[in-house]
């Protein structure tokens, strides 16, 4: 009960959404921050399951406001993990309303293929802790 809690990762990111009409090829950018609190937007930006969930929830309202049915919601998420440069976390061409989340790996989530920067510690080369998706 009285143990220390350690933050084992540092993850930050930014996400942007586009509504796309596949019938005409037209696209509309929209600001998700109009629909979420600042905390919700910050948490969602680094969690692919929440990005897909938001796209599914936002779609009906966007279709009603734009007046187009059958919209695809696409997103661009640039994320930094444990000091790495920002990288694209999700496939920007995928319709997020159809993206599924489960126990298996999801093909719409891009793998993290960048190693952590090497840090020098008292003359010894040490790789920083962390990694994964």
XYZ file of N, CA and C in Angstrom:
399
model
N 0.813 -1.202 0.000
C 0.000 0.000 0.000
C 0.855 1.264 0.000
N 2.037 1.215 0.616
C 2.844 2.412 0.733
C 4.065 2.384 -0.184
N 3.994 1.597 -1.241
C 5.130 1.489 -2.152
C 5.205 2.703 -3.076
N 6.376 2.907 -3.659
C 6.561 3.985 -4.617
C 5.925 3.612 -5.939
N 5.375 4.585 -6.613
C 4.854 4.395 -7.962
C 5.843 5.039 -8.919
N 6.298 4.279 -9.890
C 7.273 4.804 -10.837
C 6.625 5.017 -12.200
N 6.967 6.108 -12.812
C 6.539 6.354 -14.180
C 7.586 5.725 -15.085
N 7.209 4.666 -15.777
C 8.171 3.893 -16.547
C 8.280 4.331 -18.005
N 7.408 5.239 -18.412
C 7.499 5.711 -19.789
C 7.071 7.163 -19.866
N 7.513 7.825 -20.905
C 7.109 9.195 -21.188
C 6.626 9.204 -22.625
N 5.361 9.481 -22.812
C 4.756 9.421 -24.139
C 3.979 10.709 -24.370
N 4.260 11.374 -25.482
C 3.525 12.585 -25.827
C 3.191 12.539 -27.304
N 2.130 13.240 -27.677
C 1.754 13.197 -29.083
C 0.710 14.217 -29.460
N 0.430 14.219 -30.745
C -0.562 15.109 -31.324
C -1.330 14.318 -32.383
N -2.633 14.494 -32.404
C -3.457 13.790 -33.388
C -4.334 14.803 -34.123
N -4.525 14.561 -35.412
C -5.398 15.387 -36.246
C -6.313 14.454 -37.028
N -7.545 14.891 -37.241
C -8.542 14.064 -37.904
C -9.039 14.717 -39.185
N -9.424 13.863 -40.140
C -10.016 14.288 -41.401
C -11.224 13.408 -41.693
N -12.326 14.036 -42.069
C -13.498 13.302 -42.557
C -13.370 13.245 -44.078
N -13.500 12.054 -44.639
C -13.282 11.850 -46.073
C -14.513 11.193 -46.688
N -14.981 11.769 -47.794
C -16.105 11.186 -48.532
C -15.529 10.345 -49.673
N -15.586 9.005 -49.554
C -14.987 8.164 -50.601
C -15.711 8.272 -51.947
N -16.973 8.688 -51.938
C -17.722 8.793 -53.188
C -17.238 9.961 -54.045
N -16.885 11.082 -53.414
C -16.481 12.265 -54.172
C -14.996 12.587 -54.048
N -14.340 12.026 -53.039
C -12.938 12.328 -52.798
C -12.718 13.591 -51.977
N -13.800 14.263 -51.576
C -13.668 15.477 -50.762
C -13.292 15.124 -49.327
N -12.558 16.036 -48.697
C -12.143 15.838 -47.307
C -12.359 17.110 -46.507
N -12.633 16.932 -45.222
C -12.827 18.032 -44.289
C -12.005 17.759 -43.044
N -11.151 18.694 -42.676
C -10.438 18.568 -41.409
C -11.379 19.047 -40.311
N -11.296 18.414 -39.148
C -12.099 18.887 -38.021
C -11.275 18.798 -36.744
N -11.607 19.668 -35.817
C -10.853 19.776 -34.574
C -11.533 18.956 -33.486
N -10.887 17.889 -33.075
C -11.436 17.014 -32.039
C -11.540 17.713 -30.693
N -10.764 18.783 -30.488
C -10.793 19.492 -29.212
C -12.105 20.220 -28.981
N -12.909 20.380 -30.053
C -14.238 20.951 -29.887
C -15.185 19.962 -29.211
N -14.845 18.677 -29.246
C -15.723 17.629 -28.725
C -15.206 16.980 -27.441
N -13.965 17.284 -27.063
C -13.342 16.653 -25.896
C -12.785 17.700 -24.945
N -12.629 17.311 -23.697
C -11.926 18.187 -22.757
C -10.433 18.141 -23.084
N -9.674 19.066 -22.533
C -8.227 19.090 -22.779
C -7.576 17.803 -22.287
N -7.998 17.298 -21.139
C -7.439 16.061 -20.590
C -7.766 14.863 -21.488
N -9.025 14.793 -21.952
C -9.412 13.699 -22.840
C -8.595 13.728 -24.133
N -8.422 14.910 -24.712
C -7.666 15.040 -25.965
C -6.215 14.630 -25.758
N -5.608 15.030 -24.642
C -4.215 14.693 -24.345
C -4.039 13.185 -24.173
N -4.947 12.537 -23.444
C -4.867 11.092 -23.218
C -5.098 10.326 -24.522
N -6.068 10.783 -25.313
C -6.393 10.093 -26.554
C -5.236 10.132 -27.555
N -4.500 11.242 -27.594
C -3.472 11.445 -28.621
C -2.390 10.371 -28.627
N -2.195 9.660 -27.519
C -1.129 8.657 -27.442
C -1.660 7.239 -27.277
N -2.970 7.059 -27.409
C -3.575 5.734 -27.239
C -4.395 5.386 -28.484
N -3.884 4.479 -29.316
C -4.567 4.179 -30.576
C -5.987 3.653 -30.394
N -6.255 2.897 -29.337
C -7.620 2.404 -29.133
C -8.580 3.551 -28.875
N -8.147 4.586 -28.176
C -9.008 5.739 -27.926
C -9.188 6.585 -29.185
N -8.179 6.638 -30.039
C -8.298 7.365 -31.307
C -9.383 6.724 -32.165
N -9.356 5.395 -32.268
C -10.377 4.686 -33.059
C -11.754 4.826 -32.425
N -11.822 4.751 -31.108
C -13.104 4.894 -30.417
C -13.681 6.294 -30.651
N -12.840 7.320 -30.581
C -13.302 8.674 -30.837
C -13.841 8.812 -32.258
N -13.143 8.230 -33.238
C -13.586 8.315 -34.632
C -14.975 7.713 -34.797
N -15.217 6.568 -34.151
C -16.544 5.934 -34.242
C -17.623 6.803 -33.606
N -17.303 7.443 -32.493
C -18.283 8.289 -31.804
C -18.531 9.598 -32.551
N -17.512 10.143 -33.202
C -17.635 11.430 -33.891
C -18.334 11.322 -35.244
N -18.291 10.161 -35.866
C -18.807 9.996 -37.230
C -20.269 10.413 -37.405
N -21.217 9.952 -36.582
C -22.619 10.351 -36.808
C -22.838 11.864 -36.755
N -22.211 12.552 -35.829
C -22.356 14.000 -35.733
C -21.764 14.720 -36.926
N -20.626 14.224 -37.412
C -20.004 14.829 -38.589
C -20.852 14.622 -39.834
N -21.387 13.409 -39.985
C -22.250 13.145 -41.141
C -23.464 14.069 -41.128
N -24.021 14.295 -39.962
C -25.196 15.177 -39.856
C -24.818 16.627 -40.151
N -23.684 17.089 -39.630
C -23.315 18.494 -39.833
C -22.852 18.776 -41.264
N -22.170 17.817 -41.890
C -21.695 18.007 -43.264
C -22.792 17.681 -44.266
N -23.677 16.765 -43.896
C -24.744 16.355 -44.797
C -24.325 15.273 -45.762
N -23.344 14.477 -45.376
C -22.837 13.400 -46.222
C -22.834 12.113 -45.409
N -23.418 11.055 -45.951
C -23.392 9.755 -45.293
C -22.231 8.923 -45.823
N -21.778 7.987 -45.025
C -20.702 7.093 -45.447
C -19.315 7.698 -45.335
N -19.141 8.682 -44.445
C -17.819 9.291 -44.275
C -16.817 8.292 -43.704
N -15.585 8.446 -44.101
C -14.472 7.744 -43.476
C -13.775 8.759 -42.586
N -13.372 8.338 -41.399
C -12.629 9.210 -40.503
C -11.189 8.712 -40.477
N -10.278 9.563 -40.880
C -8.858 9.223 -40.912
C -8.116 10.098 -39.919
N -6.977 9.628 -39.481
C -6.216 10.399 -38.506
C -4.729 10.312 -38.727
N -4.048 11.327 -38.249
C -2.593 11.359 -38.231
C -2.182 11.558 -36.788
N -1.450 10.616 -36.236
C -0.991 10.703 -34.854
C 0.531 10.652 -34.838
N 1.137 11.729 -34.403
C 2.594 11.809 -34.286
C 2.928 11.710 -32.803
N 3.695 10.664 -32.438
C 3.921 10.350 -31.030
C 5.412 10.170 -30.754
N 5.819 10.635 -29.577
C 7.185 10.452 -29.082
C 7.137 9.553 -27.858
N 8.013 8.560 -27.812
C 8.075 7.645 -26.676
C 9.473 7.655 -26.083
N 9.565 7.983 -24.816
C 10.824 7.947 -24.061
C 11.965 8.699 -24.747
N 11.694 9.907 -25.215
C 12.742 10.753 -25.781
C 13.026 10.568 -27.255
N 12.362 9.637 -27.908
C 12.563 9.451 -29.345
C 11.926 10.619 -30.096
N 12.345 10.801 -31.350
C 11.679 11.773 -32.209
C 10.258 11.305 -32.474
N 9.369 12.255 -32.755
C 7.981 11.887 -33.056
C 7.908 11.072 -34.338
N 7.068 10.049 -34.293
C 6.840 9.164 -35.433
C 5.343 8.967 -35.610
N 4.953 8.571 -36.806
C 3.555 8.275 -37.080
C 3.159 6.981 -36.371
N 2.127 7.039 -35.534
C 1.716 5.872 -34.756
C 0.652 5.041 -35.469
N -0.173 5.692 -36.313
C -1.244 4.963 -36.997
C -1.169 5.220 -38.499
N -1.741 4.318 -39.256
C -1.788 4.442 -40.713
C -2.763 5.566 -41.071
N -2.305 6.647 -41.725
C -3.192 7.771 -42.033
C -4.215 7.483 -43.133
N -4.103 6.352 -43.814
C -5.034 6.012 -44.888
C -6.177 5.110 -44.432
N -6.126 4.644 -43.189
C -7.134 3.707 -42.700
C -8.374 4.466 -42.215
N -9.539 3.892 -42.476
C -10.787 4.434 -41.938
C -10.866 3.981 -40.481
N -10.653 4.915 -39.566
C -10.600 4.579 -38.144
C -11.927 4.065 -37.599
N -13.028 4.345 -38.286
C -14.320 3.827 -37.817
C -14.422 2.319 -38.029
N -13.559 1.774 -38.863
C -13.537 0.330 -39.109
C -12.359 -0.365 -38.423
N -11.477 0.416 -37.811
C -10.301 -0.139 -37.136
C -10.740 -0.898 -35.893
N -10.206 -2.060 -35.711
C -10.577 -2.892 -34.562
C -9.423 -3.013 -33.601
N -9.752 -3.134 -32.344
C -8.780 -3.224 -31.263
C -9.023 -4.515 -30.521
N -7.986 -5.269 -30.249
C -8.137 -6.521 -29.530
C -6.816 -6.991 -28.968
N -6.771 -8.244 -28.629
C -5.564 -8.819 -28.038
C -4.468 -9.033 -29.063
N -4.836 -9.235 -30.307
C -3.835 -9.430 -31.362
C -3.321 -8.081 -31.838
N -2.169 -8.095 -32.503
C -1.638 -6.838 -33.032
C -2.564 -6.322 -34.134
N -2.648 -5.025 -34.233
C -3.522 -4.389 -35.222
C -2.665 -3.857 -36.368
N -3.061 -4.159 -37.613
C -2.251 -3.749 -38.752
C -2.320 -2.243 -39.020
N -3.274 -1.532 -38.434
C -3.385 -0.091 -38.633
C -2.498 0.695 -37.660
N -1.918 0.012 -36.688
C -0.972 0.641 -35.766
C 0.430 0.322 -36.268
N 1.198 1.373 -36.486
C 2.549 1.189 -37.022
C 3.500 0.741 -35.918
N 4.417 -0.167 -36.236
C 5.378 -0.620 -35.216
C 6.393 0.477 -34.895
N 6.866 0.461 -33.671
C 7.920 1.382 -33.251
C 9.248 0.764 -33.648
N 9.930 1.383 -34.589
C 11.165 0.809 -35.118
C 12.379 1.676 -34.848
N 12.265 2.604 -33.918
C 13.365 3.513 -33.605
C 13.928 3.152 -32.246
N 15.225 2.903 -32.191
C 15.886 2.575 -30.932
C 15.973 3.815 -30.045
N 16.070 3.584 -28.756
C 16.289 4.679 -27.823
C 17.670 5.269 -28.032
N 17.818 6.569 -27.813
C 19.157 7.145 -27.923
C 20.060 6.588 -26.823
N 21.322 6.415 -27.145
C 22.291 5.909 -26.175
C 22.734 7.072 -25.296
N 22.734 6.846 -23.990
C 23.156 7.871 -23.039
C 24.469 7.446 -22.404
N 25.371 8.390 -22.235
C 26.650 8.127 -21.589
C 26.483 8.318 -20.091
N 26.906 7.331 -19.295
C 26.804 7.400 -17.841
C 28.151 7.063 -17.234
N 28.866 8.089 -16.776
C 30.175 7.931 -16.144
C 31.119 7.089 -17.005
N 31.194 7.440 -18.285
C 32.134 6.777 -19.171
C 31.644 5.468 -19.750
N 30.473 4.991 -19.336
C 29.933 3.740 -19.860
C 28.729 4.054 -20.743
N 28.588 3.304 -21.808
C 27.449 3.473 -22.702
C 26.257 2.709 -22.130
N 25.164 3.415 -21.925
C 23.971 2.811 -21.331
C 22.765 3.126 -22.196
N 21.952 2.115 -22.509
C 20.723 2.338 -23.262
C 19.616 2.666 -22.279
N 18.869 3.736 -22.578
C 17.787 4.149 -21.685
C 16.737 3.063 -21.578
N 16.046 2.995 -20.453
C 14.997 1.985 -20.229
C 13.767 2.330 -21.030
N 12.979 1.322 -21.369
C 11.715 1.534 -22.049
C 11.700 0.908 -23.411
N 10.598 1.107 -24.110
C 10.467 0.593 -25.472
C 9.097 0.030 -25.704
N 8.923 -0.619 -26.821
C 7.631 -1.200 -27.170
C 6.746 -0.201 -27.875
N 5.449 -0.524 -27.984
C 4.486 0.353 -28.648
C 3.954 1.380 -27.736
